[in-house]
CSV table of C-alpha atoms in Angstrom, one decimal:
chain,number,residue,atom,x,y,z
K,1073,UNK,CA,0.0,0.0,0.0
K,1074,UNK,CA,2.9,2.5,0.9
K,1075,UNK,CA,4.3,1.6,-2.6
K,1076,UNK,CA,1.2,2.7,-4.3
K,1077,UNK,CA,0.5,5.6,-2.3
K,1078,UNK,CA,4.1,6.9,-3.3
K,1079,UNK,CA,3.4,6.3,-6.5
K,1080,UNK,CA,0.4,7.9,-7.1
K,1081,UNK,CA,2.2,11.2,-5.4
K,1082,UNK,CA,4.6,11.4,-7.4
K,1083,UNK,CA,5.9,15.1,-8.8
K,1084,UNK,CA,5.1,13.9,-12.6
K,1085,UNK,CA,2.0,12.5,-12.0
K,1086,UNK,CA,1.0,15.7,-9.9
K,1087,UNK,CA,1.5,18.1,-12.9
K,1088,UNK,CA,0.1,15.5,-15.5
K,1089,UNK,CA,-3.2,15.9,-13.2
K,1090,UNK,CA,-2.3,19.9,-12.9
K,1091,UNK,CA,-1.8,20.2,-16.9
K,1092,UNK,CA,-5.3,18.6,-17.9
K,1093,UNK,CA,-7.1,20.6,-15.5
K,1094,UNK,CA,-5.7,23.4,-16.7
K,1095,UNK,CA,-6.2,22.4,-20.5
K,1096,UNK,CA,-9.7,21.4,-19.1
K,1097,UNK,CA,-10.7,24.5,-18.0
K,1098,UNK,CA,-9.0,26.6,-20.9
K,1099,UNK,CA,-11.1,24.9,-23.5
K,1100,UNK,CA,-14.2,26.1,-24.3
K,1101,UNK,CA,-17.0,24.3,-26.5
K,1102,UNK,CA,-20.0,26.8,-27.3
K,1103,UNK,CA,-23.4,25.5,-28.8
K,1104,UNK,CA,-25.0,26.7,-32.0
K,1105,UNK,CA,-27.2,29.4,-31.5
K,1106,UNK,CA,-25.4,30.1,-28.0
K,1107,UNK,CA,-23.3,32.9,-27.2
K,1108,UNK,CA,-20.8,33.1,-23.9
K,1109,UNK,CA,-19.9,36.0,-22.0
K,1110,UNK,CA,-16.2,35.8,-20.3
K,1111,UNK,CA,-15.5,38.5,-17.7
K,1112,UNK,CA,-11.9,38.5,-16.6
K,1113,UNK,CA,-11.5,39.6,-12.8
K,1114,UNK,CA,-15.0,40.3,-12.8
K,1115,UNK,CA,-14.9,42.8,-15.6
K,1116,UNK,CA,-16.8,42.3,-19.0
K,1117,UNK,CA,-13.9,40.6,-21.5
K,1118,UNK,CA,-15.2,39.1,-24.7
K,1119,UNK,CA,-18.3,36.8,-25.8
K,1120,UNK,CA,-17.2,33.2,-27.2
K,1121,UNK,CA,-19.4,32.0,-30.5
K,1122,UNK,CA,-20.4,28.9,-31.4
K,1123,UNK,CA,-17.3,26.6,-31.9
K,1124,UNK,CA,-14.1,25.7,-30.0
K,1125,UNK,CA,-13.0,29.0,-27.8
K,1126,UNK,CA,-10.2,29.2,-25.3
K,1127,UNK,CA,-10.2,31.1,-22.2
K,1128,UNK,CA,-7.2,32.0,-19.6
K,1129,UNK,CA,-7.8,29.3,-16.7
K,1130,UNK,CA,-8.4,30.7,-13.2
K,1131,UNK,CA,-9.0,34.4,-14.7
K,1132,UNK,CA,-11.3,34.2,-16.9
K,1133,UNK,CA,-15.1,32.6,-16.4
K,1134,UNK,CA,-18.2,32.4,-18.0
K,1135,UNK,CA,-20.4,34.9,-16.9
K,1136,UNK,CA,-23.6,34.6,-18.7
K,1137,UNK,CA,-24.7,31.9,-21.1
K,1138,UNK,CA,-27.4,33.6,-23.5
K,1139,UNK,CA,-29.3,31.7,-26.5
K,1140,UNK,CA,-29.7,33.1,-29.7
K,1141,UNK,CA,-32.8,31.2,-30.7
K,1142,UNK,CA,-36.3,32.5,-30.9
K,1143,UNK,CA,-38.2,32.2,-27.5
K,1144,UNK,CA,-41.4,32.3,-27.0
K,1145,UNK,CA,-43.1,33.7,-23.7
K,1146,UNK,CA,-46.6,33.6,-22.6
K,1147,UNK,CA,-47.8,37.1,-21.1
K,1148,UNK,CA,-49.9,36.4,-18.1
K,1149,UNK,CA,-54.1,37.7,-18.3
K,1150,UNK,CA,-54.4,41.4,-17.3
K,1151,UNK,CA,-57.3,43.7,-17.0
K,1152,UNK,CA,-57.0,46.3,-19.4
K,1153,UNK,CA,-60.0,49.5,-20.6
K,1154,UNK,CA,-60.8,50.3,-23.7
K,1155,UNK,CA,-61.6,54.0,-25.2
K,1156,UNK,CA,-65.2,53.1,-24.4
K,1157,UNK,CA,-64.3,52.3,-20.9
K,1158,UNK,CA,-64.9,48.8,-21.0
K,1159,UNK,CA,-63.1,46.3,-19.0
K,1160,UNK,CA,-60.7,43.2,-20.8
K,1161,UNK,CA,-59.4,40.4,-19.7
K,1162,UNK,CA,-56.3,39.6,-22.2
K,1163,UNK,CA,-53.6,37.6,-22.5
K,1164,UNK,CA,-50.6,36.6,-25.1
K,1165,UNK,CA,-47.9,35.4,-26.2
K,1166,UNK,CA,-44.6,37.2,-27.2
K,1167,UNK,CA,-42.2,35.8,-29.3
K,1168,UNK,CA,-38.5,37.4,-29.5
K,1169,UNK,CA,-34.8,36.3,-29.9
K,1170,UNK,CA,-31.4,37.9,-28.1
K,1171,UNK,CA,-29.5,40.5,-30.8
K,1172,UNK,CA,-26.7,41.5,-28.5
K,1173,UNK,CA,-26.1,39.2,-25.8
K,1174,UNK,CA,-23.8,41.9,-24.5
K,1175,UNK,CA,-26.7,44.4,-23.8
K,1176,UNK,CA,-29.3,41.5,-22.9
K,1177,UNK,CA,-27.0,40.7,-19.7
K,1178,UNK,CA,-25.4,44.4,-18.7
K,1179,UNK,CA,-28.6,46.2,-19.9
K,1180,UNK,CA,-31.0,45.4,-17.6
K,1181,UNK,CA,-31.1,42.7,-15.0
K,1182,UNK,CA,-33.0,39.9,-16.3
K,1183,UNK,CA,-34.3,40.5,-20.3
K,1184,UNK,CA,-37.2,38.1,-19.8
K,1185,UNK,CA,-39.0,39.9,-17.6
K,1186,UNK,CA,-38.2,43.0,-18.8
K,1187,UNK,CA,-39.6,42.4,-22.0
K,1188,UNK,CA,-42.9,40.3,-20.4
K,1189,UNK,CA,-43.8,43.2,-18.6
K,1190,UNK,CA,-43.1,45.6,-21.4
K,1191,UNK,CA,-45.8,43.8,-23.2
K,1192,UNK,CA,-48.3,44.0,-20.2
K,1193,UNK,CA,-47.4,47.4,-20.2
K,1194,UNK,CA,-47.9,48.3,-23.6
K,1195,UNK,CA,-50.8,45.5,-24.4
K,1196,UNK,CA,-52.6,47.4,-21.8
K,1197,UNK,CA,-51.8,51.4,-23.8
K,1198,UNK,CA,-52.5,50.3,-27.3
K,1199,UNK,CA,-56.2,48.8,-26.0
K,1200,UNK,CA,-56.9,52.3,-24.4
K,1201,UNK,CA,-56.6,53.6,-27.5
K,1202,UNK,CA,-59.1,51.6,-29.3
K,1203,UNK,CA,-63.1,50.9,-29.1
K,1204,UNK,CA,-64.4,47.6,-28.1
K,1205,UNK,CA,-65.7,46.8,-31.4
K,1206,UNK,CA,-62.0,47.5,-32.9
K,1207,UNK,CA,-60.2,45.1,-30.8
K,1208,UNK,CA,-61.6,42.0,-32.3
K,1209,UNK,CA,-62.1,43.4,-35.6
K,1210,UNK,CA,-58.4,45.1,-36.3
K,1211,UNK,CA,-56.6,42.3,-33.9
K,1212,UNK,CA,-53.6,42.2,-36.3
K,1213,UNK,CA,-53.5,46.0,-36.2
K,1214,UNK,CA,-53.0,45.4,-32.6
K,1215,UNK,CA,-50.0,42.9,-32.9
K,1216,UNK,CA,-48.6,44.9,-35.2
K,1217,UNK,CA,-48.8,48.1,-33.5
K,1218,UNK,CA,-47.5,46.3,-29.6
K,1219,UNK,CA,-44.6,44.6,-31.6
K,1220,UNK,CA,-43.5,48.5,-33.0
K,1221,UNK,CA,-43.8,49.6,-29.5
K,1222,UNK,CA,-41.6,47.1,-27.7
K,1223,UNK,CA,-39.0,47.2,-30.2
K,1224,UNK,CA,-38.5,51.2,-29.8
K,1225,UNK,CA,-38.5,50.5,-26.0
K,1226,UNK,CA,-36.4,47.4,-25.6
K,1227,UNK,CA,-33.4,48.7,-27.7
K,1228,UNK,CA,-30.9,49.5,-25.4
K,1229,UNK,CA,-31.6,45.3,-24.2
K,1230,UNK,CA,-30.6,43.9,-27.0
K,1231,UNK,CA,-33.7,42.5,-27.3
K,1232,UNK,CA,-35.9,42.2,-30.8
K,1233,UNK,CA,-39.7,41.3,-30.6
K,1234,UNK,CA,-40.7,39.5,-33.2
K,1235,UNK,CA,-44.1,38.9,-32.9
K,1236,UNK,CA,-47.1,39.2,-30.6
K,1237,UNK,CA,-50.0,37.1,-30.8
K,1238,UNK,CA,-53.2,37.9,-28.4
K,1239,UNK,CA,-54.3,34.8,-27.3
K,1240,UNK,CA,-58.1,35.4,-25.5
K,1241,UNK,CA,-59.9,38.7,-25.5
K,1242,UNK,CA,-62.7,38.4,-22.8
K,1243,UNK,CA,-65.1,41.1,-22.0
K,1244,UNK,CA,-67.5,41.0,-19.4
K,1245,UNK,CA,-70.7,39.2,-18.9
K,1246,UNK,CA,-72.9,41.8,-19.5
K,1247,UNK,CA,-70.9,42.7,-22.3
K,1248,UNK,CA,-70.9,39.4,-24.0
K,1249,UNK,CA,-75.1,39.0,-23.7
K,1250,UNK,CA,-75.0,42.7,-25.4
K,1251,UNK,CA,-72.7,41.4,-28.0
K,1252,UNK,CA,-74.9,37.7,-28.6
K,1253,UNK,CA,-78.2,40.1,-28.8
K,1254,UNK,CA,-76.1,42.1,-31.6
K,1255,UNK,CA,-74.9,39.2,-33.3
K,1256,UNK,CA,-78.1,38.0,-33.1
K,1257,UNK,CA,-79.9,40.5,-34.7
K,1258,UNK,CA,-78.0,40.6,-37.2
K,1259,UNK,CA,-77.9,37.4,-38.3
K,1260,UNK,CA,-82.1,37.9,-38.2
K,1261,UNK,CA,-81.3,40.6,-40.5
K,1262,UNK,CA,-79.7,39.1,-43.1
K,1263,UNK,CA,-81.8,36.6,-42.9
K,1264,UNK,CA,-84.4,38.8,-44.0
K,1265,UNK,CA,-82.2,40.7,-46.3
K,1266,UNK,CA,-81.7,37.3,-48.7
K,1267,UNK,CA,-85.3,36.2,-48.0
K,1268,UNK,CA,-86.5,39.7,-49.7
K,1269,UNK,CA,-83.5,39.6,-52.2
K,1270,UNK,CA,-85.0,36.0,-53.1
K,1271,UNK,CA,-88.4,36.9,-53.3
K,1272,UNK,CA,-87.0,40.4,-55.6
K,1273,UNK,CA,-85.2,37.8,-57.8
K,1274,UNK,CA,-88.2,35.6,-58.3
K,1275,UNK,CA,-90.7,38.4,-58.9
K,1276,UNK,CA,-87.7,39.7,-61.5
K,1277,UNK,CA,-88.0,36.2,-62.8
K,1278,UNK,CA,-91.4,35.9,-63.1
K,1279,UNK,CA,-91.5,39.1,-65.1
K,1280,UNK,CA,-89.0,38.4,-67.6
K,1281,UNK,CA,-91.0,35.1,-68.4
K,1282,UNK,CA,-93.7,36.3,-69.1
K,1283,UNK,CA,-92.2,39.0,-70.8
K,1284,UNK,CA,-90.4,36.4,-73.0
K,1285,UNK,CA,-93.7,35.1,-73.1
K,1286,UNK,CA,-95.3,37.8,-74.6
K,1287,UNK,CA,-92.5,38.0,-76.8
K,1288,UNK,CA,-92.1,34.8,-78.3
K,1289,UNK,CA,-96.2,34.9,-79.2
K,1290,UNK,CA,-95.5,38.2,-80.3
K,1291,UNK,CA,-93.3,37.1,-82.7
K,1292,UNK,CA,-95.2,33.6,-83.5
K,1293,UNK,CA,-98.6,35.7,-84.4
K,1294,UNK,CA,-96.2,38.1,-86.7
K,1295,UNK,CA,-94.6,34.8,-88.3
K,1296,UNK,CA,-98.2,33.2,-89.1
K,1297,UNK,CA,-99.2,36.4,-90.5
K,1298,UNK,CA,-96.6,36.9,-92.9
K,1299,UNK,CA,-96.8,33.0,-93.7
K,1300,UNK,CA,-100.6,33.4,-94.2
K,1301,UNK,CA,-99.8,36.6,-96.2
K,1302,UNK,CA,-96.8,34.9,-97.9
K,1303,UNK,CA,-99.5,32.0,-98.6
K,1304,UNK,CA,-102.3,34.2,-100.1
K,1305,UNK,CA,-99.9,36.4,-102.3
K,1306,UNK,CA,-99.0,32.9,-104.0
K,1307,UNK,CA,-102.2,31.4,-104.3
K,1308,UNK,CA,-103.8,35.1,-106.4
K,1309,UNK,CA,-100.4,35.0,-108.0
K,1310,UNK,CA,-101.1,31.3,-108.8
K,1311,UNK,CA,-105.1,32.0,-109.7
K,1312,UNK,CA,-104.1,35.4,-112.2
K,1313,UNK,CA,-101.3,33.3,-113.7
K,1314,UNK,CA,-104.4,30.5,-114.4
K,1315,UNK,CA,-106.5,33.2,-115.7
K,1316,UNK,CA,-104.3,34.6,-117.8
K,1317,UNK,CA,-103.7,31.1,-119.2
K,1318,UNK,CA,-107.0,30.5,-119.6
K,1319,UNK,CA,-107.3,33.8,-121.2
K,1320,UNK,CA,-104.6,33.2,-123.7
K,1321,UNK,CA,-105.7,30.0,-124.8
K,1322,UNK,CA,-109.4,31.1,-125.0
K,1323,UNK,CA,-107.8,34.6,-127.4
K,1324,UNK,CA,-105.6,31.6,-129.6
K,1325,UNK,CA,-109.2,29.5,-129.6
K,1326,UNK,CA,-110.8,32.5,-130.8
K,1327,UNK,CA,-108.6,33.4,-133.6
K,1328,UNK,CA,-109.9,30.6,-135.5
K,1329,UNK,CA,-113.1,29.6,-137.5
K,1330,UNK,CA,-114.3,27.4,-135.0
K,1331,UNK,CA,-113.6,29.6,-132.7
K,1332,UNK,CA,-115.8,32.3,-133.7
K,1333,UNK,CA,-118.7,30.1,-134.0
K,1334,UNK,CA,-118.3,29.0,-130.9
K,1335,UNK,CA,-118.3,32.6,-129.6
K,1336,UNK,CA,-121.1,33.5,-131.0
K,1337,UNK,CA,-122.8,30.6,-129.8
K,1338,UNK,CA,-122.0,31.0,-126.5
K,1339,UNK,CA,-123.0,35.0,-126.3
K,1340,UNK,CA,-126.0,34.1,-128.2
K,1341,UNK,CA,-126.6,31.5,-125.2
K,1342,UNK,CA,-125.7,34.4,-122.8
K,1343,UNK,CA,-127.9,36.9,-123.9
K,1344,UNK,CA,-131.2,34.7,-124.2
K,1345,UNK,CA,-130.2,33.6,-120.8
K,1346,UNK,CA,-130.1,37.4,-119.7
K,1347,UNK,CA,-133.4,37.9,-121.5
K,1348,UNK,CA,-135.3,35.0,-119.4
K,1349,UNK,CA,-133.3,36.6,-116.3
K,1350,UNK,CA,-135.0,40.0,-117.0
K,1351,UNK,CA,-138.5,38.7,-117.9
K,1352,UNK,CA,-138.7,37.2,-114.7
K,1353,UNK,CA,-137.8,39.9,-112.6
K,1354,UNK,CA,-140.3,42.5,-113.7
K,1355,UNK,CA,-143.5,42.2,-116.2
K,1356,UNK,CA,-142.7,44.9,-118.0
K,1357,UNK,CA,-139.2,45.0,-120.1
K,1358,UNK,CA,-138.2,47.6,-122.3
K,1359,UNK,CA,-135.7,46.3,-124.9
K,1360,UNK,CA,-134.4,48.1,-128.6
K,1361,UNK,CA,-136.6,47.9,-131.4
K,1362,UNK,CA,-133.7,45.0,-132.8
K,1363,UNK,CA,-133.4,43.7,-129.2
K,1364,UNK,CA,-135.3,40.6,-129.7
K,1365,UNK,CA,-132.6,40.0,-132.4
K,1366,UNK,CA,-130.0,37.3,-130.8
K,1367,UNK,CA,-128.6,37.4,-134.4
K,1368,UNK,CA,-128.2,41.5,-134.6
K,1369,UNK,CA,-126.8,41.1,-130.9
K,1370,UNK,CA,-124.2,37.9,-131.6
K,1371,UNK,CA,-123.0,40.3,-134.9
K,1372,UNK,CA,-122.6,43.5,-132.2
K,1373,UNK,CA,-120.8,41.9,-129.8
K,1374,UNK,CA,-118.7,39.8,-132.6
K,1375,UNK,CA,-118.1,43.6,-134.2
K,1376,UNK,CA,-116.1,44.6,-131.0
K,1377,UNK,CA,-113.9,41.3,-130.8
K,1378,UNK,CA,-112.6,41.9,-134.2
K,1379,UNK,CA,-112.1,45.8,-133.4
K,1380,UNK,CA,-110.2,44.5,-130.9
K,1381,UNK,CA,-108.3,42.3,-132.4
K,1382,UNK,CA,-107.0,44.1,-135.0
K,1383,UNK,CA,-105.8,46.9,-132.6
């Protein structure tokens, strides 16, 4: 045992132990997205990146270890007024990330609640600028205009909001039965808006039917009557074209021998039918001394068809 205690003591082994604590503690292995601070006798000396850093043992230390990532932090439920001087309940979430980790550990004390009650702080300003109604309708206008706000205050931290995200706006009771009457009502409303718009639409409909209606009889009646017309121009055009046939043939049939006798027979026919036509419509009938001639009358009326003919 004394063997191996002297052993163990010995001066080489003593500064191999001595040297790898020393290494040890010079070496320093930072993180991604991490950032050291080394103060040096208690005042600020340098901030170590990620990657392999070395320090002076037994003077230098890490001071502050800061990350560099995005962080999110929930912002406890506060009571907050509106410009209508109505009463809130909100709460959020705030989302931001270290720029300088110099100024986020000498700056102020401790960054994250700095900033949480920053947002309180301001959360509860930017809602007693607005009306009730506004805060749920222009809710990204909100965000927005927090977000702007913390960023001009928390500067000199080091410190750069990202976003803010309201969570739960909650008004009072009383409020909220005012609000579900509103709603309410105006849901009733529209209903009746697009019930009268419907019944508007079909009376519109209605009218334009039989409005086509009217039309399209309109324009069958006009149709028929030019067909009709169309119809009875052909047919005269059809009976004249007949006649004048007839009247041709009957003029070439004339021009010929047998064609005056057969004229004269047929006015001689004509007139004694004319005569008996007369006799019995009145006992007394006055005719030409020659009128009971059908000869002298036949060789008249033949007289005037060959005038005719030879003009």
């Amino acid at each position: 045992m004394e063997i191996l205690f002297d052993y163990i003591l010995t001066p080489e082994l003593f500064i191999l132990i001595l040297v790898v604590i020393i290494i040890k503690s010079s070496i320093k292995f930072v993180p991604q997205n991490r950032a050291y601070l080394i103060e040096r006798f208690g005042k600020f000396q340098s901030t170590k990146e990620a990657g392999l850093n070395f320090i002076v043992p037994f003077i230098d230390r890490v001071a502050a270890d800061r990350s560099l990532k995005e962080q999110a932090v929930d912002v406890p439920e506060q009571s907050a007024i509106t410009k209508d001087n109505i009463s809130l309940h909100v709460d959020g979430v705030l989302y931001f990330r270290v720029l300088d980790p110099y100024k986020a550990t000498y700056g102020v004390d401790n960054y994250v609640f700095a900033v949480t009650q920053l947002a309180q702080t301001t959360m509860r300003s930017e809602l007693g600028k607005m009306e009730l109604d506004k805060t749920f309708e222009e809710r990204d206008q909100l965000n927005t205009n927090i977000v702007t706000s913390i960023n001009d205050a928390s500067g000199p931290w080091g410190i750069q909001v990202l976003r803010y995200e309201i969570k739960d706006i909650v008004p009072p009771n009383s409020v909220m039965e005012a609000m579900e009457a509103q709603m309410k009502a105006e849901r009733v409303k529209r209903a009746q808006i697009l019930e009268s718009e419907g019944d508007r639409q079909a009376a519109i409909n209605r009218a334009e039917g039989a409005k086509q209606s009217v039309v399209l009889a309109a324009q069958a009646d006009k149709e028929e009557q030019v067909l009709r017309a169309e119809g009875e121009a052909k047919a005269i055009l059809a009976v004249a074209e007949a006649q004048a046939e007839a009247l041709r043939k009957i003029g070439e049939a004339a021009d010929t021998e047998k064609g005056q006798k057969a004229i004269q027979l047929d006015l001689a026919t004509k007139a004694i039918e004319a005569k008996q036509a007369i006799a019995k419509e009145s006992s007394i009938v006055l005719l030409p001394d020659n009128a009971t001639d059908a000869a002298s009358l036949v060789t008249q009326a033949m007289a005037i068809i060959n005038k005719m003919n030879k003009e």
